[in-house]
mmCIF file of C-alpha atoms and ligand atoms in Angstrom:
data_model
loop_
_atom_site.group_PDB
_atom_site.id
_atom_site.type_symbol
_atom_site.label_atom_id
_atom_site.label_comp_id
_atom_site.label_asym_id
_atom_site.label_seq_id
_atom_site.Cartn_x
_atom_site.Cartn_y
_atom_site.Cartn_z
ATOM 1 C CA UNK A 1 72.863 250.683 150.309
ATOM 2 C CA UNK A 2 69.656 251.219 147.462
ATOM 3 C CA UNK A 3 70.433 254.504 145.375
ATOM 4 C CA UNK A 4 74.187 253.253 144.977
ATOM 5 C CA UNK A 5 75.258 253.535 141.375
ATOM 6 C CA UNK A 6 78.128 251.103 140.353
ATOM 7 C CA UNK A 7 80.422 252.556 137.044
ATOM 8 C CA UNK A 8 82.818 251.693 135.403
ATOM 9 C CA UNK A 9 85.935 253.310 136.093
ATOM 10 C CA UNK A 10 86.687 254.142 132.617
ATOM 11 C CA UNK A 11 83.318 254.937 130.382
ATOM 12 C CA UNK A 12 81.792 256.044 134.114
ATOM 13 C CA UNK A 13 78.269 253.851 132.526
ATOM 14 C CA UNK A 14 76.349 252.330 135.219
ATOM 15 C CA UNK A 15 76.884 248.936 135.580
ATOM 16 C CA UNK A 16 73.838 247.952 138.566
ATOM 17 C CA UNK A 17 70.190 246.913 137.046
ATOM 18 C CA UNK A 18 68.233 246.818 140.387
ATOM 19 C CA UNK A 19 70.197 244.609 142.271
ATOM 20 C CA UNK A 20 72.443 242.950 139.759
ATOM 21 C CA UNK A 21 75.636 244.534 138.988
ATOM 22 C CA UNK A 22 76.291 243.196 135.059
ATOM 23 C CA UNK A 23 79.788 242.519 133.575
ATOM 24 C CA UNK A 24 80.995 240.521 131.081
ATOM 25 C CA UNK A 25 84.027 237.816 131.956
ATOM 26 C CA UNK A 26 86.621 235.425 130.367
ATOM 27 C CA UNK A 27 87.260 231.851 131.758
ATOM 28 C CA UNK A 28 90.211 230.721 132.048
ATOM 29 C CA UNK A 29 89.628 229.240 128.655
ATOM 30 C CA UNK A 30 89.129 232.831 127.061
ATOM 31 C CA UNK A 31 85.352 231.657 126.351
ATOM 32 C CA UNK A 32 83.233 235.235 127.399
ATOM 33 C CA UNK A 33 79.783 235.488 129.225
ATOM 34 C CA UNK A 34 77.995 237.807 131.171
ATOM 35 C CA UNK A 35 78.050 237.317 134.918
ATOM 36 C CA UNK A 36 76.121 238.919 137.404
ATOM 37 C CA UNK A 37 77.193 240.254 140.739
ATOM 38 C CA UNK A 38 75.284 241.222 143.813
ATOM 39 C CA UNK A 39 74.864 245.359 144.153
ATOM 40 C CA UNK A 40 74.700 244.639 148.050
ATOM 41 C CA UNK A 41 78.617 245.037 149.319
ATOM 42 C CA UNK A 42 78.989 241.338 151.080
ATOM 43 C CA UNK A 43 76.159 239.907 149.108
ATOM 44 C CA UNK A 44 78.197 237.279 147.153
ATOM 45 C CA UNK A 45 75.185 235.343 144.582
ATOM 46 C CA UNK A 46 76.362 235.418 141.315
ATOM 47 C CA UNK A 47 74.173 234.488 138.416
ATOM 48 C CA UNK A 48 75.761 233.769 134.868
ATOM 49 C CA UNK A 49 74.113 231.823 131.998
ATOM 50 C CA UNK A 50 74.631 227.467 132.694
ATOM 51 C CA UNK A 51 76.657 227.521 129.696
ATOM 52 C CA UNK A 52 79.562 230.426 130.689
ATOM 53 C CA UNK A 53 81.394 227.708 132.972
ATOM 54 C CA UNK A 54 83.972 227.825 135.530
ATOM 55 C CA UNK A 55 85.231 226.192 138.218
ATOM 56 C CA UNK A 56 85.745 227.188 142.086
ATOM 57 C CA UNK A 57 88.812 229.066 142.874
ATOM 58 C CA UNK A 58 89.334 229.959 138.703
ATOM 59 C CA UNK A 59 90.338 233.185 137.817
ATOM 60 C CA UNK A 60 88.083 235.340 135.852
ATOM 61 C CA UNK A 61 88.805 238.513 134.182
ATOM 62 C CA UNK A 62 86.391 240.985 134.377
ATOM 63 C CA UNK A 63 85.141 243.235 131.646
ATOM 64 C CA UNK A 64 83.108 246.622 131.561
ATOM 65 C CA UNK A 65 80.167 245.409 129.237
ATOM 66 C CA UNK A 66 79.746 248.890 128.314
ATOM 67 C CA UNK A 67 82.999 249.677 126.474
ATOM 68 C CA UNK A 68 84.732 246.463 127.007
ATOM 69 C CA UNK A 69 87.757 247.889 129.641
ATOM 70 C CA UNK A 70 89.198 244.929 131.309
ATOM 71 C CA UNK A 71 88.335 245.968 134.999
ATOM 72 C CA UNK A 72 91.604 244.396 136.858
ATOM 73 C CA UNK A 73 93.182 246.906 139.542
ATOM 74 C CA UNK A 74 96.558 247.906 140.131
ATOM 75 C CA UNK A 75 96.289 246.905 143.771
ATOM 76 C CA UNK A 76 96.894 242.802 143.092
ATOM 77 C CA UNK A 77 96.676 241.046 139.699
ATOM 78 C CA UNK A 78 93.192 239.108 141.634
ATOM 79 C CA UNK A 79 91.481 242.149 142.042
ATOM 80 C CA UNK A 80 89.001 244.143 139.670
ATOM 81 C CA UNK A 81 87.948 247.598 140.276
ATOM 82 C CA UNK A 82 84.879 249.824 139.485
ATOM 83 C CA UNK A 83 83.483 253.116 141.018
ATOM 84 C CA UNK A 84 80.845 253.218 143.307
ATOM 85 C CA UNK A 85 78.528 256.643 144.097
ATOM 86 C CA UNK A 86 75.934 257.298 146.688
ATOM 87 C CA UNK A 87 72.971 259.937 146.570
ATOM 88 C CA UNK A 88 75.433 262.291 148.148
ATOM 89 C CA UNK A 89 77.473 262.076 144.905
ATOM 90 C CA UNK A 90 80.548 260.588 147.041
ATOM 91 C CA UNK A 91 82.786 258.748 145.026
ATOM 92 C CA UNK A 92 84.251 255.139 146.340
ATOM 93 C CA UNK A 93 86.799 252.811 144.845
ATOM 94 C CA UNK A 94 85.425 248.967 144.943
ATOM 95 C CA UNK A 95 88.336 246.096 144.920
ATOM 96 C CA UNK A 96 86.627 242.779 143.871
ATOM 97 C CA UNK A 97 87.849 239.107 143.822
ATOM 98 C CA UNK A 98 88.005 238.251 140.419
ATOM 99 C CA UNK A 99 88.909 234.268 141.762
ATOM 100 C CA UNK A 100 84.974 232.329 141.564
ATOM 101 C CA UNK A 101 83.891 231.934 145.292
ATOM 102 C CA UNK A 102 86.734 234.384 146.523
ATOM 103 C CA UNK A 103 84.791 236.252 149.491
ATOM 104 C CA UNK A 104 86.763 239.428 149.592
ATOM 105 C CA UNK A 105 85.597 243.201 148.328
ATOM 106 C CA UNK A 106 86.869 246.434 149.699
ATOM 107 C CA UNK A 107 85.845 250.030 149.483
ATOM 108 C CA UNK A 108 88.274 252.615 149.552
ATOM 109 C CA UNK A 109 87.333 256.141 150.538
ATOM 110 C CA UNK A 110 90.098 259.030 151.030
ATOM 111 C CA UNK A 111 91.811 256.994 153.396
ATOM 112 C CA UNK A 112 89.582 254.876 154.993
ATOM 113 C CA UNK A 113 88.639 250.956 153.829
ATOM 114 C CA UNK A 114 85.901 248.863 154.493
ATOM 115 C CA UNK A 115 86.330 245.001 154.210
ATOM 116 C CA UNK A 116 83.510 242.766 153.011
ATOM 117 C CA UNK A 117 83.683 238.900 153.134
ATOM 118 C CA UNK A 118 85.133 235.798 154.500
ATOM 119 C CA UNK A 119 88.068 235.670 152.683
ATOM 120 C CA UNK A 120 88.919 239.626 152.495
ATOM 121 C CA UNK A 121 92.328 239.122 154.836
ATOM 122 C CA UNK A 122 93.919 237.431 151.618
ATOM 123 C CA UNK A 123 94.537 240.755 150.135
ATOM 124 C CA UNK A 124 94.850 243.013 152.864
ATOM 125 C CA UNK A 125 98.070 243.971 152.910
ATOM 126 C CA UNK A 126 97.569 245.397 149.730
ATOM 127 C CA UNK A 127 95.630 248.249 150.918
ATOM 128 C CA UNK A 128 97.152 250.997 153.005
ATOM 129 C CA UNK A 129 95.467 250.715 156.285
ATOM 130 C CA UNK A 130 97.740 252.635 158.440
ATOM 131 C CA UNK A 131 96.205 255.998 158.154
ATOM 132 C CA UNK A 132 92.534 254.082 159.168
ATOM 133 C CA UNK A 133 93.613 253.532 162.450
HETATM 134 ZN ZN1 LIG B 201 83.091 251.096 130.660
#
């Protein structure tokens, strides 16, 4: 997966340093902090500063850190989404948990999906799956 790029959907800036993918988040609380994401699809370590707290199972709400676009998706209210390329220059929608320690991240090409972590079945049926199969 190296040479992915990870951009934001709206300001297309790339959001992966090496293998962090940086955004900036709200706590339920509305306090802001930067939180960092795995670039690895599956690879669920997050790092964020000891002071930007929240708590298992809390949702978050995701931020561009470029130009400051809240992230969510129109697929389900607990999902954020960004744009993902390759070295082929292939474009792929990524569907993120935005609930802490929520295992689930999808990848939508054209019509095909693939499902990343233990807790991806929670928002399946969101995605159209019946032309994958
Ligand atoms: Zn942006």
């Amino acid at each position: 997966m190296e040479n992915n790029f990870l951009l934001c959907p709206k300001c297309k800036g790339i959001l992966n340093v090496e293998e962090n993918v940086v955004f900036s988040a709200k706590n339920k609380d509305g306090k802001a902090g930067l939180i960092f994401l795995h670039a690895h699809l599956g690879n669920y370590t997050v790092l964020r500063n000891p002071q930007f707290t929240f708590e298992s199972g809390e949702q978050l709400t995701f931020y561009c850190p470029l130009c400051n676009t809240k992230l969510r998706s129109d697929k389900h209210k607990n999902l954020a989404q960004i744009l993902m390329t390759d070295k082929m220059d292939i474009l792929y929608h990524v569907y993120f948990s935005e609930i802490a320690d929520e295992k689930s991240t999808y990848v939508l090409i054209g019509d095909n999906v693939e499902i990343y972590g233990q807790d991806s079945k929670n928002y399946i049926d969101f995605f159209n799956l019946s032309q994958s199969f």
